[in-house]
mmCIF file of C-alpha atoms in Angstrom:
data_model
loop_
_atom_site.group_PDB
_atom_site.id
_atom_site.type_symbol
_atom_site.label_atom_id
_atom_site.label_comp_id
_atom_site.label_asym_id
_atom_site.label_seq_id
_atom_site.Cartn_x
_atom_site.Cartn_y
_atom_site.Cartn_z
ATOM 1 C CA GLN Z 1 -15.769 4.960 -6.069
ATOM 2 C CA VAL Z 2 -13.068 6.116 -4.040
ATOM 3 C CA HIS Z 3 -10.565 8.669 -5.345
ATOM 4 C CA LEU Z 4 -7.022 7.954 -4.172
ATOM 5 C CA VAL Z 5 -4.155 10.491 -4.565
ATOM 6 C CA GLU Z 6 -0.330 9.244 -3.480
ATOM 7 C CA SER Z 7 2.671 11.352 -3.041
ATOM 8 C CA GLY Z 8 6.152 11.065 -1.477
ATOM 9 C CA GLY Z 9 7.843 9.356 -4.156
ATOM 10 C CA GLY Z 10 11.204 9.994 -5.598
ATOM 11 C CA SER Z 11 14.841 9.367 -5.992
ATOM 12 C CA VAL Z 12 16.922 7.816 -3.219
ATOM 13 C CA GLN Z 13 20.372 5.902 -2.462
ATOM 14 C CA ALA Z 14 20.284 2.442 -1.188
ATOM 15 C CA GLY Z 15 19.850 2.554 2.475
ATOM 16 C CA GLY Z 16 17.667 5.683 2.567
ATOM 17 C CA SER Z 17 14.126 6.291 3.501
ATOM 18 C CA LEU Z 18 10.789 7.459 1.835
ATOM 19 C CA ARG Z 19 7.345 7.923 3.147
ATOM 20 C CA LEU Z 20 4.653 7.475 0.741
ATOM 21 C CA SER Z 21 1.030 9.327 1.782
ATOM 22 C CA CYS Z 22 -2.354 8.414 0.273
ATOM 23 C CA VAL Z 23 -5.227 10.405 0.836
ATOM 24 C CA ALA Z 24 -8.473 9.396 0.234
ATOM 25 C CA SER Z 25 -11.946 11.009 -0.596
ATOM 26 C CA VAL Z 26 -13.901 9.050 1.999
ATOM 27 C CA ASP Z 27 -13.858 7.976 5.308
ATOM 28 C CA ILE Z 28 -11.095 5.094 5.416
ATOM 29 C CA ASN Z 29 -12.486 3.928 8.733
ATOM 30 C CA ARG Z 30 -15.398 2.198 6.819
ATOM 31 C CA ILE Z 31 -13.403 0.649 4.280
ATOM 32 C CA ALA Z 32 -12.900 -3.251 4.130
ATOM 33 C CA CYS Z 33 -9.422 -3.503 2.680
ATOM 34 C CA LEU Z 34 -6.612 -1.110 2.440
ATOM 35 C CA GLY Z 35 -3.305 -1.714 0.857
ATOM 36 C CA TRP Z 36 0.000 -0.767 -0.648
ATOM 37 C CA PHE Z 37 1.388 -2.331 -3.831
ATOM 38 C CA ARG Z 38 3.953 -1.903 -6.342
ATOM 39 C CA GLN Z 39 4.521 -2.746 -9.989
ATOM 40 C CA ASN Z 40 7.440 -2.751 -12.622
ATOM 41 C CA PRO Z 41 6.751 -2.942 -16.229
ATOM 42 C CA GLY Z 42 5.919 -6.284 -17.631
ATOM 43 C CA LYS Z 43 5.598 -7.720 -13.989
ATOM 44 C CA ASP Z 44 2.770 -8.396 -11.987
ATOM 45 C CA ARG Z 45 1.415 -5.966 -9.216
ATOM 46 C CA GLU Z 46 2.952 -6.991 -5.743
ATOM 47 C CA ALA Z 47 0.832 -6.553 -2.601
ATOM 48 C CA LEU Z 48 3.282 -5.030 0.120
ATOM 49 C CA ALA Z 49 1.217 -4.197 2.977
ATOM 50 C CA THR Z 50 -2.621 -4.770 3.361
ATOM 51 C CA ARG Z 51 -5.111 -4.630 6.037
ATOM 52 C CA TYR Z 52 -8.620 -6.177 6.578
ATOM 53 C CA ILE Z 53 -10.693 -3.789 8.577
ATOM 54 C CA TYR Z 54 -11.697 -6.679 11.173
ATOM 55 C CA ASP Z 55 -8.148 -7.942 11.583
ATOM 56 C CA ASP Z 56 -5.614 -6.730 14.018
ATOM 57 C CA TYR Z 57 -2.643 -6.905 12.149
ATOM 58 C CA THR Z 58 -1.025 -5.893 8.886
ATOM 59 C CA TYR Z 59 -0.047 -8.266 6.401
ATOM 60 C CA TYR Z 60 3.567 -7.343 4.893
ATOM 61 C CA ARG Z 61 5.219 -9.238 1.742
ATOM 62 C CA GLY Z 62 8.156 -10.862 3.073
ATOM 63 C CA SER Z 63 10.727 -8.975 1.181
ATOM 64 C CA VAL Z 64 9.711 -5.794 2.906
ATOM 65 C CA GLU Z 65 8.756 -6.983 6.500
ATOM 66 C CA GLY Z 66 10.926 -5.383 8.705
ATOM 67 C CA ARG Z 67 11.759 -2.420 6.481
ATOM 68 C CA PHE Z 68 8.111 -1.068 5.531
ATOM 69 C CA THR Z 69 5.571 0.100 7.837
ATOM 70 C CA PHE Z 70 2.047 0.753 7.146
ATOM 71 C CA SER Z 71 0.193 3.130 9.050
ATOM 72 C CA GLN Z 72 -3.183 5.235 8.736
ATOM 73 C CA ASP Z 73 -4.518 8.589 10.229
ATOM 74 C CA ASN Z 74 -8.236 7.953 10.191
ATOM 75 C CA ALA Z 75 -9.024 11.914 10.854
ATOM 76 C CA LYS Z 76 -7.099 13.009 7.763
ATOM 77 C CA ASN Z 77 -8.539 9.752 5.738
ATOM 78 C CA THR Z 78 -4.744 9.239 4.919
ATOM 79 C CA LEU Z 79 -2.491 6.180 4.586
ATOM 80 C CA TYR Z 80 1.109 5.780 5.106
ATOM 81 C CA LEU Z 81 4.091 3.715 3.854
ATOM 82 C CA GLN Z 82 6.845 4.507 5.694
ATOM 83 C CA MET Z 83 10.121 2.528 3.704
ATOM 84 C CA ASP Z 84 13.321 1.974 5.364
ATOM 85 C CA SER Z 85 16.518 0.349 4.166
ATOM 86 C CA LEU Z 86 15.695 0.972 0.472
ATOM 87 C CA LYS Z 87 17.016 -1.443 -1.827
ATOM 88 C CA ALA Z 88 17.658 -1.112 -5.485
ATOM 89 C CA GLU Z 89 14.972 -3.962 -5.935
ATOM 90 C CA ASP Z 90 12.586 -1.654 -4.285
ATOM 91 C CA THR Z 91 12.529 0.340 -7.432
ATOM 92 C CA ALA Z 92 8.875 0.187 -8.714
ATOM 93 C CA MET Z 93 5.653 2.431 -9.222
ATOM 94 C CA TYR Z 94 3.892 2.054 -5.884
ATOM 95 C CA TYR Z 95 0.134 2.316 -5.593
ATOM 96 C CA CYS Z 96 -2.376 2.634 -2.715
ATOM 97 C CA ALA Z 97 -5.678 0.999 -3.061
ATOM 98 C CA THR Z 98 -9.062 0.152 -1.285
ATOM 99 C CA ALA Z 99 -12.027 -2.198 -1.394
ATOM 100 C CA ASP Z 100 -15.506 -1.968 0.116
ATOM 101 C CA GLN Z 101 -15.712 -5.661 0.414
ATOM 102 C CA LYS Z 102 -13.007 -8.361 1.269
ATOM 103 C CA GLY Z 103 -12.693 -10.904 -1.541
ATOM 104 C CA ASP Z 104 -11.555 -14.482 -1.820
ATOM 105 C CA THR Z 105 -7.969 -13.198 -0.516
ATOM 106 C CA TRP Z 106 -8.860 -11.431 2.389
ATOM 107 C CA CYS Z 107 -7.699 -8.145 1.025
ATOM 108 C CA ARG Z 108 -4.112 -9.661 0.750
ATOM 109 C CA THR Z 109 -3.806 -9.360 -3.155
ATOM 110 C CA SER Z 110 -4.374 -7.202 -5.945
ATOM 111 C CA TYR Z 111 -7.746 -8.925 -7.064
ATOM 112 C CA ASP Z 112 -9.692 -7.608 -3.992
ATOM 113 C CA TYR Z 113 -9.122 -4.259 -4.752
ATOM 114 C CA THR Z 114 -11.414 -2.234 -6.791
ATOM 115 C CA ASP Z 115 -10.275 1.612 -6.338
ATOM 116 C CA TRP Z 116 -6.451 2.802 -7.105
ATOM 117 C CA GLY Z 117 -4.446 5.718 -6.852
ATOM 118 C CA GLN Z 118 -2.712 7.093 -9.816
ATOM 119 C CA GLY Z 119 0.771 5.988 -8.466
ATOM 120 C CA THR Z 120 4.156 7.261 -7.365
ATOM 121 C CA GLN Z 121 7.606 6.403 -8.779
ATOM 122 C CA VAL Z 122 10.293 4.873 -6.314
ATOM 123 C CA THR Z 123 13.482 4.697 -7.649
ATOM 124 C CA VAL Z 124 16.610 3.459 -5.346
ATOM 125 C CA SER Z 125 20.025 3.735 -6.899
ATOM 126 C CA SER Z 126 22.860 1.341 -5.588
#
């Protein structure tokens, strides 16, 4: 089991930026699926940015593409989510997640992920 710890959430005005971090307890270079998600109460968990280890690209949710950037530092076993031009509708609890194997959705949805962080709250005021 992978232990994940997110940080970097907070409150920001619309148009502002935040960078989320997620430190993993294992070598992320060997993990099949890496992803960032968000969720609001009573709603489904949304995939924001996901990667499959053998792909050369990051899959982004349409509503965040061009504003959010997924990166990783393998030496630090850390994932990042740079969030720019934030909007009120980006308000949510944000999670990082991993999986040892890709599932039916090729790491693109929450169904494939087995290990989750505790979440960090992002609040954007308009």
